[in-house]
Tab-separated table of C-alpha atoms in Angstrom:
chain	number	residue	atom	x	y	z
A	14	UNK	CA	91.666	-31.620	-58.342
A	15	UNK	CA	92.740	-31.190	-54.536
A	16	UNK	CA	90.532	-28.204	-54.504
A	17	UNK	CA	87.199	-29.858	-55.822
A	18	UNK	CA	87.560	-32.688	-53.075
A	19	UNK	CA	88.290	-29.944	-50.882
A	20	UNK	CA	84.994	-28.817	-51.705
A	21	UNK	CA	82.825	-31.656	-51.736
A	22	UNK	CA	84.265	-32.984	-48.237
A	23	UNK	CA	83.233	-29.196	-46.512
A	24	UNK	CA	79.914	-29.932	-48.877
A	25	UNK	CA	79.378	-33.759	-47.368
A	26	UNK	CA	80.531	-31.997	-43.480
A	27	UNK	CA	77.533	-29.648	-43.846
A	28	UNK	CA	74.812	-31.776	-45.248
A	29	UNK	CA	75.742	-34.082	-42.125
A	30	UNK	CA	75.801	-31.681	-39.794
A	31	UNK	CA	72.559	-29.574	-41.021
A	32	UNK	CA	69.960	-31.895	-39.604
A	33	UNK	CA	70.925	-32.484	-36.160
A	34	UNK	CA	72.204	-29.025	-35.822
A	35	UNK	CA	68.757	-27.900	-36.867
A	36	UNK	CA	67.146	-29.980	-34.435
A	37	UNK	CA	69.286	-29.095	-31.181
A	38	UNK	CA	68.939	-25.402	-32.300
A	39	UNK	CA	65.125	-25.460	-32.888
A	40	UNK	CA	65.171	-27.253	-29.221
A	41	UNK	CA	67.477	-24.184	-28.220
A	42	UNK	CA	64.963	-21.866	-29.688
A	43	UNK	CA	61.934	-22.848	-28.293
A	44	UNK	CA	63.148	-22.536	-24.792
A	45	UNK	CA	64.300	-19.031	-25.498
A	46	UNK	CA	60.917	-18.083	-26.696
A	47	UNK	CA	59.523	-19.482	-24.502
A	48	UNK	CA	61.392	-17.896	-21.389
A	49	UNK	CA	61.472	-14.406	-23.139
A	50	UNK	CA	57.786	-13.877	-23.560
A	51	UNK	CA	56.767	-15.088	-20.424
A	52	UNK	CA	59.163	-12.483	-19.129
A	53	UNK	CA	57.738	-9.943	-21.258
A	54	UNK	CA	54.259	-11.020	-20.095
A	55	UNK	CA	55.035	-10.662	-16.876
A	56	UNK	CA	56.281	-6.794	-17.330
A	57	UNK	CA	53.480	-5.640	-18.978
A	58	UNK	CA	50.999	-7.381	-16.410
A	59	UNK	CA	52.943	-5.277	-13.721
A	60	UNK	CA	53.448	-2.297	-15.996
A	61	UNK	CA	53.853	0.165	-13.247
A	62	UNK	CA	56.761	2.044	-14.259
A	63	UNK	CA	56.710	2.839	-17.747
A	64	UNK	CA	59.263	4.751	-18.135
A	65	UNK	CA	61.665	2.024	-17.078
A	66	UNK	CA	59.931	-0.956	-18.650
A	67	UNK	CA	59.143	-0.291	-22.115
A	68	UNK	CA	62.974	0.049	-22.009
A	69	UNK	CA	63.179	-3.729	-20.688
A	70	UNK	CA	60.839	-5.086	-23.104
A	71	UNK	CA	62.606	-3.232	-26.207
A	72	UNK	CA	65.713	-5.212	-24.280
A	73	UNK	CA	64.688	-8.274	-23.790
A	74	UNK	CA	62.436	-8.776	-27.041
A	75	UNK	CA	66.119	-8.730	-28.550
A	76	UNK	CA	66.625	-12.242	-27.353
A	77	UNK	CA	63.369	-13.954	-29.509
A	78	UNK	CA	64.412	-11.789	-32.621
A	79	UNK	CA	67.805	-13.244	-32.593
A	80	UNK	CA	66.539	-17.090	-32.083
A	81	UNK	CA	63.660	-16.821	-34.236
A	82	UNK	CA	66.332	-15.177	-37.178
A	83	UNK	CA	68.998	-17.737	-36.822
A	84	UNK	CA	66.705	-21.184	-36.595
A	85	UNK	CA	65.090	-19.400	-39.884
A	86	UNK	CA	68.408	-18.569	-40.948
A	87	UNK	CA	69.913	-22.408	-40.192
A	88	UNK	CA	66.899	-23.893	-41.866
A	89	UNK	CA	67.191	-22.219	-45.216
A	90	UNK	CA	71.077	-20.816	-45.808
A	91	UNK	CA	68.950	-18.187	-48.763
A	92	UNK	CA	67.665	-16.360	-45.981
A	93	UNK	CA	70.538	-15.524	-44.252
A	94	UNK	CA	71.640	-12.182	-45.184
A	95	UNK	CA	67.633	-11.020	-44.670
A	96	UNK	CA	67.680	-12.179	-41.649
A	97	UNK	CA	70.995	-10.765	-40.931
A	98	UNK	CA	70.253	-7.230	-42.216
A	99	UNK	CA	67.092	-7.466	-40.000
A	100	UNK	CA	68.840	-8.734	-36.720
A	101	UNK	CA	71.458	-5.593	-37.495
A	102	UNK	CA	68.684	-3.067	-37.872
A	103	UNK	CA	67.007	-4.829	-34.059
A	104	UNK	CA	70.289	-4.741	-32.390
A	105	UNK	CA	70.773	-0.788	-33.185
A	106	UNK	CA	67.129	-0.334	-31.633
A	107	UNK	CA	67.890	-2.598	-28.515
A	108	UNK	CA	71.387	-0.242	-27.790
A	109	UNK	CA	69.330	2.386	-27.911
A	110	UNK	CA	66.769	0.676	-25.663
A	111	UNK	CA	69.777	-0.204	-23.211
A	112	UNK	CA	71.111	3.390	-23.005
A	113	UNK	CA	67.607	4.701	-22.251
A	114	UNK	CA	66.331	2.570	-19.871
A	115	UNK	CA	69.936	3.680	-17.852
A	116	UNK	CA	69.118	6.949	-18.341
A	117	UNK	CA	65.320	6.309	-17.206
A	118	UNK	CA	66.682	4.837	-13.969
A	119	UNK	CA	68.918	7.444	-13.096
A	120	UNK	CA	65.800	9.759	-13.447
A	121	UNK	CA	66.336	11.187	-16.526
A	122	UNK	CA	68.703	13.020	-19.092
A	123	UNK	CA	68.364	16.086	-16.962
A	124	UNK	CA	69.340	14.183	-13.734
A	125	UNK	CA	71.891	12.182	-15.311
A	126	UNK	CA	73.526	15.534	-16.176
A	127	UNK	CA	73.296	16.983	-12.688
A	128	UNK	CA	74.701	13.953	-11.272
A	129	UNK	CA	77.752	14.429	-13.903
A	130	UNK	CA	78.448	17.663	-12.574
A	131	UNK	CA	78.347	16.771	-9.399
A	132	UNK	CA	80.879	14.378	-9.825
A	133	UNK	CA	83.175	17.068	-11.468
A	134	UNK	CA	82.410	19.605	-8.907
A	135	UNK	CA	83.452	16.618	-6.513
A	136	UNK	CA	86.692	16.157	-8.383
A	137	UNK	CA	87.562	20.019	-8.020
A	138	UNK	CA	86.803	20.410	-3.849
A	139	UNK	CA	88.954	17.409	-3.818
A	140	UNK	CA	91.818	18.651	-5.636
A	141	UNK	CA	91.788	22.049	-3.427
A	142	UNK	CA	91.079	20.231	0.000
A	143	UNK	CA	94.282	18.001	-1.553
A	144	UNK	CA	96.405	21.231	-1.318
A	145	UNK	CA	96.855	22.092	-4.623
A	146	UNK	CA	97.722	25.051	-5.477
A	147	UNK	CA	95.816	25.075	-8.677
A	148	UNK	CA	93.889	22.277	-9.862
A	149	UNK	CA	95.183	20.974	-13.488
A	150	UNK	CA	92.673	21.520	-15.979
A	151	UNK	CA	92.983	18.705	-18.662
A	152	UNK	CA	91.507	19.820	-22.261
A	153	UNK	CA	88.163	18.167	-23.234
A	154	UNK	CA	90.131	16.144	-26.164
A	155	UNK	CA	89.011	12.730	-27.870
A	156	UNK	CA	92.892	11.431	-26.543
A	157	UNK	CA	91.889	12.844	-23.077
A	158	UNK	CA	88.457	11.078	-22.827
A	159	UNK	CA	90.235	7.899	-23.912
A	160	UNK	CA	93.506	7.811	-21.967
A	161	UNK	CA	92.458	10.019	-19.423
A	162	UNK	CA	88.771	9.730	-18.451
A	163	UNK	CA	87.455	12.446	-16.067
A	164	UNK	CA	84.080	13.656	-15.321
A	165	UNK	CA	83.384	16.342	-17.549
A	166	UNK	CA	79.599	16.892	-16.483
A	167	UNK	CA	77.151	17.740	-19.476
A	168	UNK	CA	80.268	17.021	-22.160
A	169	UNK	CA	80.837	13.692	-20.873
A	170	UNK	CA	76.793	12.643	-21.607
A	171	UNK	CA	76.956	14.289	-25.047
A	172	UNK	CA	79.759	12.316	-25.725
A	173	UNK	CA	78.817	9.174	-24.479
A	174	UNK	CA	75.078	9.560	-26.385
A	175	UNK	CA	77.467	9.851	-29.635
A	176	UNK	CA	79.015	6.914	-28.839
A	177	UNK	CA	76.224	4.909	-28.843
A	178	UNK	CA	73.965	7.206	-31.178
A	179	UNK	CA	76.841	6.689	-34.021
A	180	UNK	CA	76.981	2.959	-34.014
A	181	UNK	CA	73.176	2.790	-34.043
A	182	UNK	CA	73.104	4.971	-37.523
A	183	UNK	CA	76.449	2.968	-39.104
A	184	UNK	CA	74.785	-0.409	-37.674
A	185	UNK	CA	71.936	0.151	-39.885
A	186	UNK	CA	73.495	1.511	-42.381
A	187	UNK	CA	75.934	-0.859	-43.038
A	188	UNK	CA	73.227	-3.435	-42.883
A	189	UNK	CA	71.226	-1.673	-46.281
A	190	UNK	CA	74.266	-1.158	-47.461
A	191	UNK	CA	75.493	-4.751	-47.851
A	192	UNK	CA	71.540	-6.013	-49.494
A	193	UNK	CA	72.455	-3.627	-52.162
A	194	UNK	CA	76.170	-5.133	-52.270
A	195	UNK	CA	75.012	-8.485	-52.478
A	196	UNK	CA	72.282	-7.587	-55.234
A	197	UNK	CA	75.451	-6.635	-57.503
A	198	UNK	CA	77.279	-9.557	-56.454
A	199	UNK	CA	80.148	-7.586	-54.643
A	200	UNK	CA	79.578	-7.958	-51.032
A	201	UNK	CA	81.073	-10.893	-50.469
A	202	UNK	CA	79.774	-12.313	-46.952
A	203	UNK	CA	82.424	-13.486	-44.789
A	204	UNK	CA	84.867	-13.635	-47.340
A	205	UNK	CA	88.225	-11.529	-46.608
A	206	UNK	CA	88.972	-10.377	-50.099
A	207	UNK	CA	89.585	-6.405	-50.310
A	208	UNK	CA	87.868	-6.999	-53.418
A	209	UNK	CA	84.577	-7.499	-51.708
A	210	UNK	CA	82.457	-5.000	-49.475
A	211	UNK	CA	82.690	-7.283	-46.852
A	212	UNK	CA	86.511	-6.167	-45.052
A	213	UNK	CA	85.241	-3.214	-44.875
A	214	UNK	CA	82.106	-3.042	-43.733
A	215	UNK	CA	83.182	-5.432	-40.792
A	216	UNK	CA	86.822	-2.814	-40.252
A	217	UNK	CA	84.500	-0.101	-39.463
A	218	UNK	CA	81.952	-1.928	-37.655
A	219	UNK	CA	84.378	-3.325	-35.473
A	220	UNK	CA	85.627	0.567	-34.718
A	221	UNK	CA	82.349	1.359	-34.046
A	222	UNK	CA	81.764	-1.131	-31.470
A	223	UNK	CA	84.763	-0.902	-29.882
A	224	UNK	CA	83.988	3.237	-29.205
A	225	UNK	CA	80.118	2.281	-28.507
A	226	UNK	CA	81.792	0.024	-25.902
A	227	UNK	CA	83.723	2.016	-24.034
A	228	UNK	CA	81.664	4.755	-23.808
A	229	UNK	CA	79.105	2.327	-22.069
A	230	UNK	CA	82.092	1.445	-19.572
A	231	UNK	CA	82.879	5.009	-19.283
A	232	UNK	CA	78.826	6.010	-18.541
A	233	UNK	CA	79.201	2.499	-15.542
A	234	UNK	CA	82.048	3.849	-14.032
A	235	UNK	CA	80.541	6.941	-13.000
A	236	UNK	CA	76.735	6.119	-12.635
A	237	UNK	CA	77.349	2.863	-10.806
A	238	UNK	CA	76.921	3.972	-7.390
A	239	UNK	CA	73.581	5.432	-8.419
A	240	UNK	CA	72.843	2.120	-9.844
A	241	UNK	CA	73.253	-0.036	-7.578
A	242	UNK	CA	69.467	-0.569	-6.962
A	243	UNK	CA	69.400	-2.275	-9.950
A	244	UNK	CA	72.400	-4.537	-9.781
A	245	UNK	CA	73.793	-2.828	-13.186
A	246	UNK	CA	76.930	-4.975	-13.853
A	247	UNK	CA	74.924	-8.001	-14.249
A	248	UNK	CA	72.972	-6.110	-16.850
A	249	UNK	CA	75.847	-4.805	-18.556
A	250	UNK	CA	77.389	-8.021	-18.766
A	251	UNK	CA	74.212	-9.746	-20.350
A	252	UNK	CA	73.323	-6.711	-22.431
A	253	UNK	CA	77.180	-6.753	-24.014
A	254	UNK	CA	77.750	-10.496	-24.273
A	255	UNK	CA	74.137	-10.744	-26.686
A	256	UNK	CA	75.219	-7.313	-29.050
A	257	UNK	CA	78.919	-7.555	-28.916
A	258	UNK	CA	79.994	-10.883	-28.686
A	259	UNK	CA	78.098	-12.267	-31.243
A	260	UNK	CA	78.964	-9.983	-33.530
A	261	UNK	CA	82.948	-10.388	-32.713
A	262	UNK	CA	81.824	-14.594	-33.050
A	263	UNK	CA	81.025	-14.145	-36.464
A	264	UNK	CA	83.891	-12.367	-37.466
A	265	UNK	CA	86.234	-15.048	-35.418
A	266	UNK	CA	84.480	-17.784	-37.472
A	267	UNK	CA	84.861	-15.925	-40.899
A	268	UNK	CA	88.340	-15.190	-40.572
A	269	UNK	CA	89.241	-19.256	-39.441
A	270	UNK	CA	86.769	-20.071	-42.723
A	271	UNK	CA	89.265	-17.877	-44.590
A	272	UNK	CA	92.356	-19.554	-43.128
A	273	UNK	CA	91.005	-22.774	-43.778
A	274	UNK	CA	90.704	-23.632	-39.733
A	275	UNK	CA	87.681	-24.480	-40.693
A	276	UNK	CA	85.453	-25.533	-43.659
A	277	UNK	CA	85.561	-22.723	-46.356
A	278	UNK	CA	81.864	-23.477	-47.006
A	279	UNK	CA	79.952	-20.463	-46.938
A	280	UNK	CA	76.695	-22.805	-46.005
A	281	UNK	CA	79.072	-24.441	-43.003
A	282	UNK	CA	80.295	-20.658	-41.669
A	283	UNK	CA	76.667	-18.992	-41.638
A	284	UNK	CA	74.852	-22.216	-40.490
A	285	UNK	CA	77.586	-22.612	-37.670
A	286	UNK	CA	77.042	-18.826	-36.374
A	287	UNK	CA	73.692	-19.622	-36.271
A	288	UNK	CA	73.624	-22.215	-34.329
A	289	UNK	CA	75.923	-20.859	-31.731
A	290	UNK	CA	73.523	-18.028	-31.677
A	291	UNK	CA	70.370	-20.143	-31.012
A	292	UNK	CA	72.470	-22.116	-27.858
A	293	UNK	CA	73.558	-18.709	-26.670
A	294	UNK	CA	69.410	-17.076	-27.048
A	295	UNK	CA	68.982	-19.896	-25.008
A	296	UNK	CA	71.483	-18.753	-22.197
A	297	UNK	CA	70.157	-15.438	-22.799
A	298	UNK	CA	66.625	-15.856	-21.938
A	299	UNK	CA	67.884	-17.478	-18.454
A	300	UNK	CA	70.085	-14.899	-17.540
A	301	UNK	CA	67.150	-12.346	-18.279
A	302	UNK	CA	64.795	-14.034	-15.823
A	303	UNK	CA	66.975	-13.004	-12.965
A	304	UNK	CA	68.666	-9.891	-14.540
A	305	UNK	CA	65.657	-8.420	-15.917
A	306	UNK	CA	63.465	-10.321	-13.558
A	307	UNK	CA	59.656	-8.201	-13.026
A	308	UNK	CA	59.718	-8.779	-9.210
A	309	UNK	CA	60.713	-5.049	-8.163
A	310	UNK	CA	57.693	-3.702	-10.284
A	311	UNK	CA	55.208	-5.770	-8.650
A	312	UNK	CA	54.456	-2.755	-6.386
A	313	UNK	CA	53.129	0.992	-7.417
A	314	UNK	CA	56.045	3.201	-6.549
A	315	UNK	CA	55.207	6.051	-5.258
A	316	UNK	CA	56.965	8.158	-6.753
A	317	UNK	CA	56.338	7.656	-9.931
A	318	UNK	CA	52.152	7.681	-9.284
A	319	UNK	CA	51.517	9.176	-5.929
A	320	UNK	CA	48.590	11.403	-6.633
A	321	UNK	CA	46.786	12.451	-3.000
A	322	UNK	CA	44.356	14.746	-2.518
A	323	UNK	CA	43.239	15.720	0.943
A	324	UNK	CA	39.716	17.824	2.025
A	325	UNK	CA	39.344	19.411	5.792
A	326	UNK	CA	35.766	20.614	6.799
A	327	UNK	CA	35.547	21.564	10.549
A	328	UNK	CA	31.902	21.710	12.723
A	329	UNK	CA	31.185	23.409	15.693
A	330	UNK	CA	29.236	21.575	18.410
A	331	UNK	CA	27.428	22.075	21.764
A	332	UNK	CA	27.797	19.761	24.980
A	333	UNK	CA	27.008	19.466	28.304
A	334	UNK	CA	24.158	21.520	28.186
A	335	UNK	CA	25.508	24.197	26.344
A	336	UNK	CA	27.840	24.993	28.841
A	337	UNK	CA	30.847	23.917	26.300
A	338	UNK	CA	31.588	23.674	22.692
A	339	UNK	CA	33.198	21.059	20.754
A	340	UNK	CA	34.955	21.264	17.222
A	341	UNK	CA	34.742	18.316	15.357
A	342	UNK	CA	37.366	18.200	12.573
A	343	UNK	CA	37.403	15.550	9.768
A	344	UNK	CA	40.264	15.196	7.165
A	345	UNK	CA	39.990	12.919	4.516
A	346	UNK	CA	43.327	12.066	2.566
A	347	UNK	CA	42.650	9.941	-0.972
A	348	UNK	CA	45.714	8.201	-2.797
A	349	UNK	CA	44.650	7.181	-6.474
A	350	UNK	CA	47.092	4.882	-8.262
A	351	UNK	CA	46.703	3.019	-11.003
A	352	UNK	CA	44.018	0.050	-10.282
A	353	UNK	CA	42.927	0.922	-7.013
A	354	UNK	CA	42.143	4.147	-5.033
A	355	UNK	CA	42.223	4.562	-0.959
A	356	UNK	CA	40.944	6.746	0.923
A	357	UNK	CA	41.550	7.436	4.665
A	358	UNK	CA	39.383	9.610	7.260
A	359	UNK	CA	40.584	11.259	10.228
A	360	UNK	CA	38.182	12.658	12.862
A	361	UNK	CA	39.454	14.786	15.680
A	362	UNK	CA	36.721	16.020	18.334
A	363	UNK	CA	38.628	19.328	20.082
A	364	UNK	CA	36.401	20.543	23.319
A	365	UNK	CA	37.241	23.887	24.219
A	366	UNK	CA	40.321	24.590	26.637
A	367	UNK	CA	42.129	22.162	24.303
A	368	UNK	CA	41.290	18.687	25.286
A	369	UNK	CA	41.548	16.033	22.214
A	370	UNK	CA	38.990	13.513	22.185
A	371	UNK	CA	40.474	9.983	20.906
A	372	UNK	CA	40.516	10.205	17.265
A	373	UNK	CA	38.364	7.978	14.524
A	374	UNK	CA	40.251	6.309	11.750
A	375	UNK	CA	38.237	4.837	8.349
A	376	UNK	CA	40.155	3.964	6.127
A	377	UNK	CA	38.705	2.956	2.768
A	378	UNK	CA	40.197	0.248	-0.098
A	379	UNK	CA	38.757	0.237	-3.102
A	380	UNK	CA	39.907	-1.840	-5.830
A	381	UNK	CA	39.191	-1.616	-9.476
A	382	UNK	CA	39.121	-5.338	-10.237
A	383	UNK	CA	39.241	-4.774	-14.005
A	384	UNK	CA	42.473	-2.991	-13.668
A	385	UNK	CA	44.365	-5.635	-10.847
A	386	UNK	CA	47.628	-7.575	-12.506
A	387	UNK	CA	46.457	-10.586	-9.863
């Protein structure tokens, strides 16, 4: 008897709740759209640097996917675990976004390997400048990386790409595997019963995390320096508190469902991680304006698209009667980048015993118009 009211009071909580909740998260929502793809317009109207910002957009796109899923997910509790399953299989494609777009900045994977063994050649000169004798060679163990992290050049990279490349595959395959759990009625979604997939799926996920974690803190630590251009702790920090934290949320809320914190309702737990999710997209999408902001791509760099080309043709004239000779020599430099092309002419008149006649200058702007972000 206790248990049936039990029930029907966490039913009566959520039926309360659902509408208002639904309408403060759809408000939520639409500001998180909104904000997101006008920042994702904005990158690919100043889509200079490629290889950077296709990295950004695969980032930031992360932030509609989640809002859009939850309101759906919040507006009709049967659609949660496809909406779930797809916001799993997003957020392993967005890590991998993350990771790239680091490795983009820093140049590369080639350059991000130099730079390791740099470090580690660093580490060395200052162990012998140090005065010792014989600098301690730790072994390149999974306890070592863990308790004590050192640069380990190329090794370090392959083992931070595992890191991140493992949780990617168990992210999405954890997410399959609990649709075909919950089509044979054993997956049991936020319920703590070892009976159930659920446990764990979430036990290993949580592993999984934790390692994909640290091996991102472990790849800041070293590359920061070479970062700094692009503020990369704010970017961490945003990046982390969308994948990781909301993930660790839903856990938190399952486990005080379970304990009877809070309702047991499974309606109540999913529709209340859902909600927090579309408040938090909404956070999101401000914190990507300025994080993620397009202002720094605004101009060509050049040295991504410098492309010049430069022509020298030299003619020989007569002055003063004959008496003298003249060589007139005209260089003409052209810079093509995308949308506009400029071209600059030099003109150097040298009379003979070596006097330099005031040089011309044209310089040239020409603009293709269909091409201009403004």
């Amino acid at each position: 008897m206790a248990s049936f009211i039990n029930i029907s009071f966490d039913v009566n909580i959520y039926r309360d709740l659902h509408e208002p909740a639904l309408v403060i998260g759809g408000c939520f929502v639409l500001v998180a759209l909104i904000l997101s793809l006008l920042l994702i317009f904005q990158h690919l109207r100043y889509y200079t640097n490629p290889s950077e910002q296709k990295w950004i957009v695969g980032v930031i796109f992360m932030v509609p996917v989640y809002a859009t899923e939850s309101i759906l997910s919040l507006w009709n509790p049967k659609l949660s675990l496809a909406c779930d399953i797809l916001r799993n299989c997003y957020e392993a494609f967005a890590l991998y976004s993350f990771g790239s777009y680091l490795i983009a900045c820093l140049g590369g994977e080639r350059q991000v390997v130099e730079l390791l063994e740099d470090e580690s050649r660093k580490q060395i000169s200052q162990s012998l400048l140090g005065g010792e004798e014989k600098p301690v060679t730790q072994k390149r163990t999974l306890y070592n990386f863990i308790f004590h992290p050192y640069v380990v050049g190329k090794h370090l990279f392959t083992i931070e790409k595992f890191g991140l490349v493992q949780y990617m595959i168990l992210k999405t395959v954890s997410a399959f595997l609990a649709l075909i759990l919950e089509i044979f009625g054993v997956y049991g979604d936020g319920k703590f019963n070892w009976h159930y997939g659920y446990p764990y799926i979430t036990v290993v996920l949580n592993f999984s995390q934790m390692w994909a974690l640290y091996c991102l803190v472990q790849f800041y630590n070293v590359t920061h320096h070479k970062l700094q251009s692009i503020k990369p702790l704010a970017k961490f920090i945003s990046f982390k508190a969308i994948v990781f934290a909301t993930w660790w949320q839903g856990v938190g809320i399952a486990l005080l469902c379970s304990l009877r914190v809070l309702p047991k309702e499974r309606k109540f737990q999913t529709g209340l991680q859902d909600f927090l999710i579309c408040i938090e997209m909404a956070i999101a999408a401000i914190a990507h304006v300025f994080v993620f902001s397009s202002s720094p791509y605004h101009y060509v760099p050049t040295s991504v698209y410098e492309e010049f080309t430069a022509q020298k043709a030299e003619t020989t004239l007569n002055i003063e009667d004959g008496e003298k000779s003249a060589v007139v020599e005209k260089i003409e430099t052209k810079a093509e980048v995308p949308g506009t092309s400029v071209r600059e002419s030099v003109q150097d008149i040298v009379v003979e015993g070596g006097q330099k006649v005031r040089p011309f200058l044209f310089c040239f702007f020409t603009p293709a118009t269909s091409l201009l972000p403004w």
